[in-house]
Amino acid sequence: MESCNCRKTKDRSDEEYKRLINRLSRVEGQIRGIRGMVERSAYCPDILAQVAAANAALNAFGKELLAEHIRTCVAQDIRTGKDETIDELVATLYKLMK
């Protein structure tokens, strides 16, 4: 498989990979559950409660991913003098806070 240099990538430890995939699997299951509720014509407030839970789970995933990014990629780039990484982090935070 050829790789282009058009995107950055990150090598993750097995532990980090498993944690992130597990969180995403839970979110995926919640979304499938919500779809099933809609298909079964569940009561709107019940569906909305599950939507709130899925949003919270996805936010938890994002927080974990962001924290790991800061601890690894950002910290390493700053140590090696790549200050543009700070601008990238600020732009990412702006996107998350919309």
CSV table of N, CA and C in Angstrom, one decimal:
chain,number,residue,atom,x,y,z
A,1,MET,N,0.8,-1.2,0.0
A,1,MET,CA,0.0,0.0,0.0
A,1,MET,C,0.9,1.2,0.0
A,2,GLU,N,0.7,2.1,-1.0
A,2,GLU,CA,1.5,3.3,-1.1
A,2,GLU,C,0.9,4.3,-0.2
A,3,SER,N,1.8,5.2,0.3
A,3,SER,CA,1.3,6.2,1.3
A,3,SER,C,1.7,7.6,0.7
A,4,CYS,N,0.8,8.5,0.7
A,4,CYS,CA,1.1,9.8,0.3
A,4,CYS,C,1.4,10.7,1.6
A,5,ASN,N,2.2,11.7,1.4
A,5,ASN,CA,2.5,12.6,2.5
A,5,ASN,C,1.5,13.7,2.6
A,6,CYS,N,0.3,13.5,2.1
A,6,CYS,CA,-0.7,14.6,2.2
A,6,CYS,C,-1.4,14.7,3.5
A,7,ARG,N,-1.3,13.7,4.4
A,7,ARG,CA,-1.9,13.7,5.7
A,7,ARG,C,-0.9,13.3,6.7
A,8,LYS,N,-1.0,13.8,7.9
A,8,LYS,CA,-0.2,13.3,9.0
A,8,LYS,C,-0.9,12.1,9.6
A,9,THR,N,-0.1,11.2,10.1
A,9,THR,CA,-0.6,10.0,10.8
A,9,THR,C,0.1,10.0,12.2
A,10,LYS,N,-0.5,9.1,13.0
A,10,LYS,CA,0.1,8.9,14.3
A,10,LYS,C,0.1,7.4,14.7
A,11,ASP,N,1.3,7.0,15.1
A,11,ASP,CA,1.4,5.6,15.7
A,11,ASP,C,0.9,5.6,17.1
A,12,ARG,N,-0.1,4.7,17.3
A,12,ARG,CA,-0.7,4.6,18.6
A,12,ARG,C,-0.3,3.3,19.3
A,13,SER,N,-0.1,3.4,20.6
A,13,SER,CA,0.2,2.1,21.3
A,13,SER,C,-1.0,1.2,21.2
A,14,ASP,N,-0.8,-0.1,21.5
A,14,ASP,CA,-1.9,-1.0,21.5
A,14,ASP,C,-3.0,-0.6,22.5
A,15,GLU,N,-2.5,-0.2,23.7
A,15,GLU,CA,-3.4,0.2,24.7
A,15,GLU,C,-4.3,1.4,24.3
A,16,GLU,N,-3.7,2.5,23.7
A,16,GLU,CA,-4.4,3.6,23.3
A,16,GLU,C,-5.4,3.2,22.2
A,17,TYR,N,-4.9,2.5,21.2
A,17,TYR,CA,-5.8,2.0,20.1
A,17,TYR,C,-7.0,1.3,20.7
A,18,LYS,N,-6.8,0.3,21.6
A,18,LYS,CA,-7.9,-0.4,22.2
A,18,LYS,C,-8.9,0.5,22.9
A,19,ARG,N,-8.4,1.4,23.7
A,19,ARG,CA,-9.3,2.3,24.4
A,19,ARG,C,-10.2,3.1,23.5
A,20,LEU,N,-9.5,3.7,22.4
A,20,LEU,CA,-10.3,4.5,21.5
A,20,LEU,C,-11.3,3.7,20.7
A,21,ILE,N,-10.9,2.5,20.2
A,21,ILE,CA,-11.8,1.7,19.5
A,21,ILE,C,-13.0,1.2,20.4
A,22,ASN,N,-12.7,0.9,21.6
A,22,ASN,CA,-13.8,0.5,22.6
A,22,ASN,C,-14.8,1.6,22.7
A,23,ARG,N,-14.3,2.8,22.9
A,23,ARG,CA,-15.2,4.0,23.1
A,23,ARG,C,-16.0,4.2,21.8
A,24,LEU,N,-15.4,4.1,20.6
A,24,LEU,CA,-16.1,4.2,19.4
A,24,LEU,C,-17.1,3.1,19.2
A,25,SER,N,-16.8,1.9,19.6
A,25,SER,CA,-17.7,0.8,19.5
A,25,SER,C,-19.0,1.0,20.3
A,26,ARG,N,-18.8,1.6,21.5
A,26,ARG,CA,-19.9,1.9,22.4
A,26,ARG,C,-20.8,3.0,21.7
A,27,VAL,N,-20.2,4.0,21.2
A,27,VAL,CA,-21.0,5.0,20.5
A,27,VAL,C,-21.7,4.4,19.3
A,28,GLU,N,-21.0,3.6,18.6
A,28,GLU,CA,-21.7,3.0,17.4
A,28,GLU,C,-22.9,2.1,17.8
A,29,GLY,N,-22.7,1.4,18.9
A,29,GLY,CA,-23.8,0.6,19.5
A,29,GLY,C,-25.0,1.5,19.9
A,30,GLN,N,-24.7,2.6,20.5
A,30,GLN,CA,-25.7,3.6,20.9
A,30,GLN,C,-26.5,4.1,19.7
A,31,ILE,N,-25.7,4.4,18.7
A,31,ILE,CA,-26.4,5.0,17.4
A,31,ILE,C,-27.3,3.9,16.8
A,32,ARG,N,-26.8,2.7,16.8
A,32,ARG,CA,-27.6,1.6,16.2
A,32,ARG,C,-28.9,1.4,17.1
A,33,GLY,N,-28.7,1.6,18.4
A,33,GLY,CA,-29.9,1.5,19.3
A,33,GLY,C,-30.9,2.6,19.0
A,34,ILE,N,-30.4,3.8,18.8
A,34,ILE,CA,-31.3,4.9,18.5
A,34,ILE,C,-32.0,4.7,17.2
A,35,ARG,N,-31.3,4.2,16.2
A,35,ARG,CA,-32.0,3.9,14.9
A,35,ARG,C,-33.1,2.8,15.1
A,36,GLY,N,-32.8,1.8,15.9
A,36,GLY,CA,-33.8,0.8,16.3
A,36,GLY,C,-35.0,1.4,16.9
A,37,MET,N,-34.8,2.4,17.8
A,37,MET,CA,-35.9,3.1,18.5
A,37,MET,C,-36.8,3.8,17.5
A,38,VAL,N,-36.1,4.5,16.6
A,38,VAL,CA,-36.9,5.2,15.6
A,38,VAL,C,-37.7,4.2,14.7
A,39,GLU,N,-37.0,3.1,14.3
A,39,GLU,CA,-37.7,2.1,13.5
A,39,GLU,C,-38.9,1.5,14.3
A,40,ARG,N,-38.8,1.4,15.6
A,40,ARG,CA,-39.9,0.9,16.4
A,40,ARG,C,-40.9,1.9,16.9
A,41,SER,N,-40.7,3.1,16.4
A,41,SER,CA,-41.6,4.3,16.7
A,41,SER,C,-41.6,4.5,18.2
A,42,ALA,N,-40.4,4.5,18.8
A,42,ALA,CA,-40.3,4.8,20.3
A,42,ALA,C,-40.8,6.2,20.6
A,43,TYR,N,-41.1,6.5,21.8
A,43,TYR,CA,-41.5,7.8,22.3
A,43,TYR,C,-40.4,8.8,22.2
A,44,CYS,N,-40.6,10.0,21.6
A,44,CYS,CA,-39.6,11.0,21.4
A,44,CYS,C,-38.7,11.2,22.6
A,45,PRO,N,-39.2,11.5,23.8
A,45,PRO,CA,-38.3,11.8,24.9
A,45,PRO,C,-37.3,10.6,25.2
A,46,ASP,N,-37.8,9.4,25.0
A,46,ASP,CA,-36.9,8.2,25.2
A,46,ASP,C,-35.8,8.2,24.2
A,47,ILE,N,-36.1,8.5,22.9
A,47,ILE,CA,-35.1,8.6,21.9
A,47,ILE,C,-34.1,9.7,22.2
A,48,LEU,N,-34.6,10.9,22.6
A,48,LEU,CA,-33.8,12.0,22.9
A,48,LEU,C,-32.8,11.8,24.1
A,49,ALA,N,-33.3,11.0,25.0
A,49,ALA,CA,-32.4,10.6,26.2
A,49,ALA,C,-31.2,9.8,25.7
A,50,GLN,N,-31.5,8.9,24.7
A,50,GLN,CA,-30.4,8.1,24.1
A,50,GLN,C,-29.5,8.9,23.3
A,51,VAL,N,-30.1,9.9,22.6
A,51,VAL,CA,-29.2,10.8,21.8
A,51,VAL,C,-28.3,11.6,22.7
A,52,ALA,N,-28.8,12.1,23.8
A,52,ALA,CA,-27.9,12.8,24.8
A,52,ALA,C,-26.8,11.9,25.3
A,53,ALA,N,-27.1,10.6,25.6
A,53,ALA,CA,-26.1,9.7,26.0
A,53,ALA,C,-25.1,9.4,24.9
A,54,ALA,N,-25.5,9.3,23.7
A,54,ALA,CA,-24.6,9.1,22.6
A,54,ALA,C,-23.7,10.3,22.4
A,55,ASN,N,-24.2,11.5,22.5
A,55,ASN,CA,-23.5,12.7,22.4
A,55,ASN,C,-22.4,12.8,23.5
A,56,ALA,N,-22.8,12.4,24.8
A,56,ALA,CA,-21.9,12.4,25.9
A,56,ALA,C,-20.7,11.4,25.6
A,57,ALA,N,-21.1,10.3,25.1
A,57,ALA,CA,-20.0,9.2,24.8
A,57,ALA,C,-19.1,9.7,23.7
A,58,LEU,N,-19.6,10.4,22.7
A,58,LEU,CA,-18.8,10.9,21.6
A,58,LEU,C,-17.9,12.0,22.1
A,59,ASN,N,-18.4,12.9,23.0
A,59,ASN,CA,-17.6,13.9,23.6
A,59,ASN,C,-16.5,13.3,24.5
A,60,ALA,N,-16.8,12.3,25.2
A,60,ALA,CA,-15.8,11.6,26.0
A,60,ALA,C,-14.6,11.1,25.1
A,61,PHE,N,-15.0,10.5,24.0
A,61,PHE,CA,-14.0,10.0,23.0
A,61,PHE,C,-13.1,11.2,22.6
A,62,GLY,N,-13.8,12.3,22.2
A,62,GLY,CA,-13.0,13.5,21.7
A,62,GLY,C,-12.1,14.0,22.8
A,63,LYS,N,-12.5,14.1,24.0
A,63,LYS,CA,-11.7,14.5,25.1
A,63,LYS,C,-10.5,13.6,25.3
A,64,GLU,N,-10.7,12.3,25.3
A,64,GLU,CA,-9.6,11.4,25.4
A,64,GLU,C,-8.6,11.5,24.3
A,65,LEU,N,-9.1,11.6,23.1
A,65,LEU,CA,-8.2,11.8,21.9
A,65,LEU,C,-7.5,13.1,22.0
A,66,LEU,N,-8.1,14.2,22.3
A,66,LEU,CA,-7.4,15.5,22.4
A,66,LEU,C,-6.4,15.4,23.5
A,67,ALA,N,-6.6,14.9,24.6
A,67,ALA,CA,-5.7,14.8,25.7
A,67,ALA,C,-4.4,14.0,25.3
A,68,GLU,N,-4.7,12.9,24.6
A,68,GLU,CA,-3.6,12.1,24.1
A,68,GLU,C,-2.7,12.8,23.1
A,69,HIS,N,-3.4,13.6,22.2
A,69,HIS,CA,-2.8,14.3,21.2
A,69,HIS,C,-1.8,15.4,21.8
A,70,ILE,N,-2.3,16.1,22.8
A,70,ILE,CA,-1.5,17.1,23.5
A,70,ILE,C,-0.3,16.5,24.2
A,71,ARG,N,-0.6,15.3,24.9
A,71,ARG,CA,0.5,14.7,25.6
A,71,ARG,C,1.6,14.1,24.7
A,72,THR,N,1.2,13.8,23.5
A,72,THR,CA,2.2,13.1,22.6
A,72,THR,C,2.6,14.0,21.5
A,73,CYS,N,1.8,14.2,20.5
A,73,CYS,CA,2.2,14.9,19.3
A,73,CYS,C,2.6,16.4,19.6
A,74,VAL,N,1.7,17.1,20.3
A,74,VAL,CA,2.0,18.5,20.6
A,74,VAL,C,3.2,18.7,21.4
A,75,ALA,N,3.3,17.9,22.5
A,75,ALA,CA,4.5,18.0,23.4
A,75,ALA,C,5.8,17.7,22.6
A,76,GLN,N,5.7,16.7,21.8
A,76,GLN,CA,6.9,16.3,21.1
A,76,GLN,C,7.3,17.4,20.1
A,77,ASP,N,6.3,17.9,19.4
A,77,ASP,CA,6.6,19.0,18.4
A,77,ASP,C,7.2,20.2,19.1
A,78,ILE,N,6.6,20.6,20.2
A,78,ILE,CA,7.2,21.8,20.9
A,78,ILE,C,8.6,21.5,21.4
A,79,ARG,N,8.9,20.3,21.9
A,79,ARG,CA,10.2,20.0,22.3
A,79,ARG,C,11.2,20.1,21.2
A,80,THR,N,10.8,19.8,19.9
A,80,THR,CA,11.7,19.8,18.8
A,80,THR,C,11.6,21.1,18.0
A,81,GLY,N,10.9,22.1,18.6
A,81,GLY,CA,10.9,23.5,18.0
A,81,GLY,C,9.9,23.7,17.0
A,82,LYS,N,8.9,22.8,16.8
A,82,LYS,CA,7.9,23.0,15.8
A,82,LYS,C,6.7,23.8,16.4
A,83,ASP,N,6.9,25.1,16.5
A,83,ASP,CA,5.9,26.0,17.2
A,83,ASP,C,4.6,26.1,16.4
A,84,GLU,N,4.7,25.7,15.1
A,84,GLU,CA,3.4,25.8,14.3
A,84,GLU,C,2.4,24.8,14.8
A,85,THR,N,2.8,23.8,15.5
A,85,THR,CA,1.9,22.9,16.1
A,85,THR,C,0.9,23.6,17.1
A,86,ILE,N,1.4,24.6,17.8
A,86,ILE,CA,0.5,25.4,18.7
A,86,ILE,C,-0.6,26.0,17.9
A,87,ASP,N,-0.3,26.6,16.7
A,87,ASP,CA,-1.4,27.2,15.9
A,87,ASP,C,-2.3,26.1,15.4
A,88,GLU,N,-1.8,24.9,15.1
A,88,GLU,CA,-2.7,23.8,14.7
A,88,GLU,C,-3.6,23.4,15.9
A,89,LEU,N,-3.1,23.4,17.1
A,89,LEU,CA,-3.9,23.0,18.3
A,89,LEU,C,-4.9,24.1,18.5
A,90,VAL,N,-4.6,25.3,18.4
A,90,VAL,CA,-5.5,26.4,18.6
A,90,VAL,C,-6.7,26.3,17.6
A,91,ALA,N,-6.3,26.1,16.3
A,91,ALA,CA,-7.3,25.9,15.3
A,91,ALA,C,-8.3,24.7,15.6
A,92,THR,N,-7.7,23.6,16.1
A,92,THR,CA,-8.5,22.5,16.4
A,92,THR,C,-9.4,22.8,17.6
A,93,LEU,N,-8.9,23.5,18.6
A,93,LEU,CA,-9.8,23.8,19.7
A,93,LEU,C,-10.9,24.8,19.3
A,94,TYR,N,-10.6,25.7,18.4
A,94,TYR,CA,-11.7,26.5,17.9
A,94,TYR,C,-12.8,25.7,17.2
A,95,LYS,N,-12.4,24.7,16.4
A,95,LYS,CA,-13.4,23.9,15.7
A,95,LYS,C,-14.2,23.1,16.7
A,96,LEU,N,-13.6,22.6,17.8
A,96,LEU,CA,-14.3,21.8,18.8
A,96,LEU,C,-15.3,22.7,19.6
A,97,MET,N,-15.0,24.0,19.7
A,97,MET,CA,-15.8,24.9,20.6
A,97,MET,C,-16.9,25.6,19.8
A,98,LYS,N,-17.1,25.2,18.5
A,98,LYS,CA,-18.2,25.9,17.8
A,98,LYS,C,-19.6,25.6,18.4
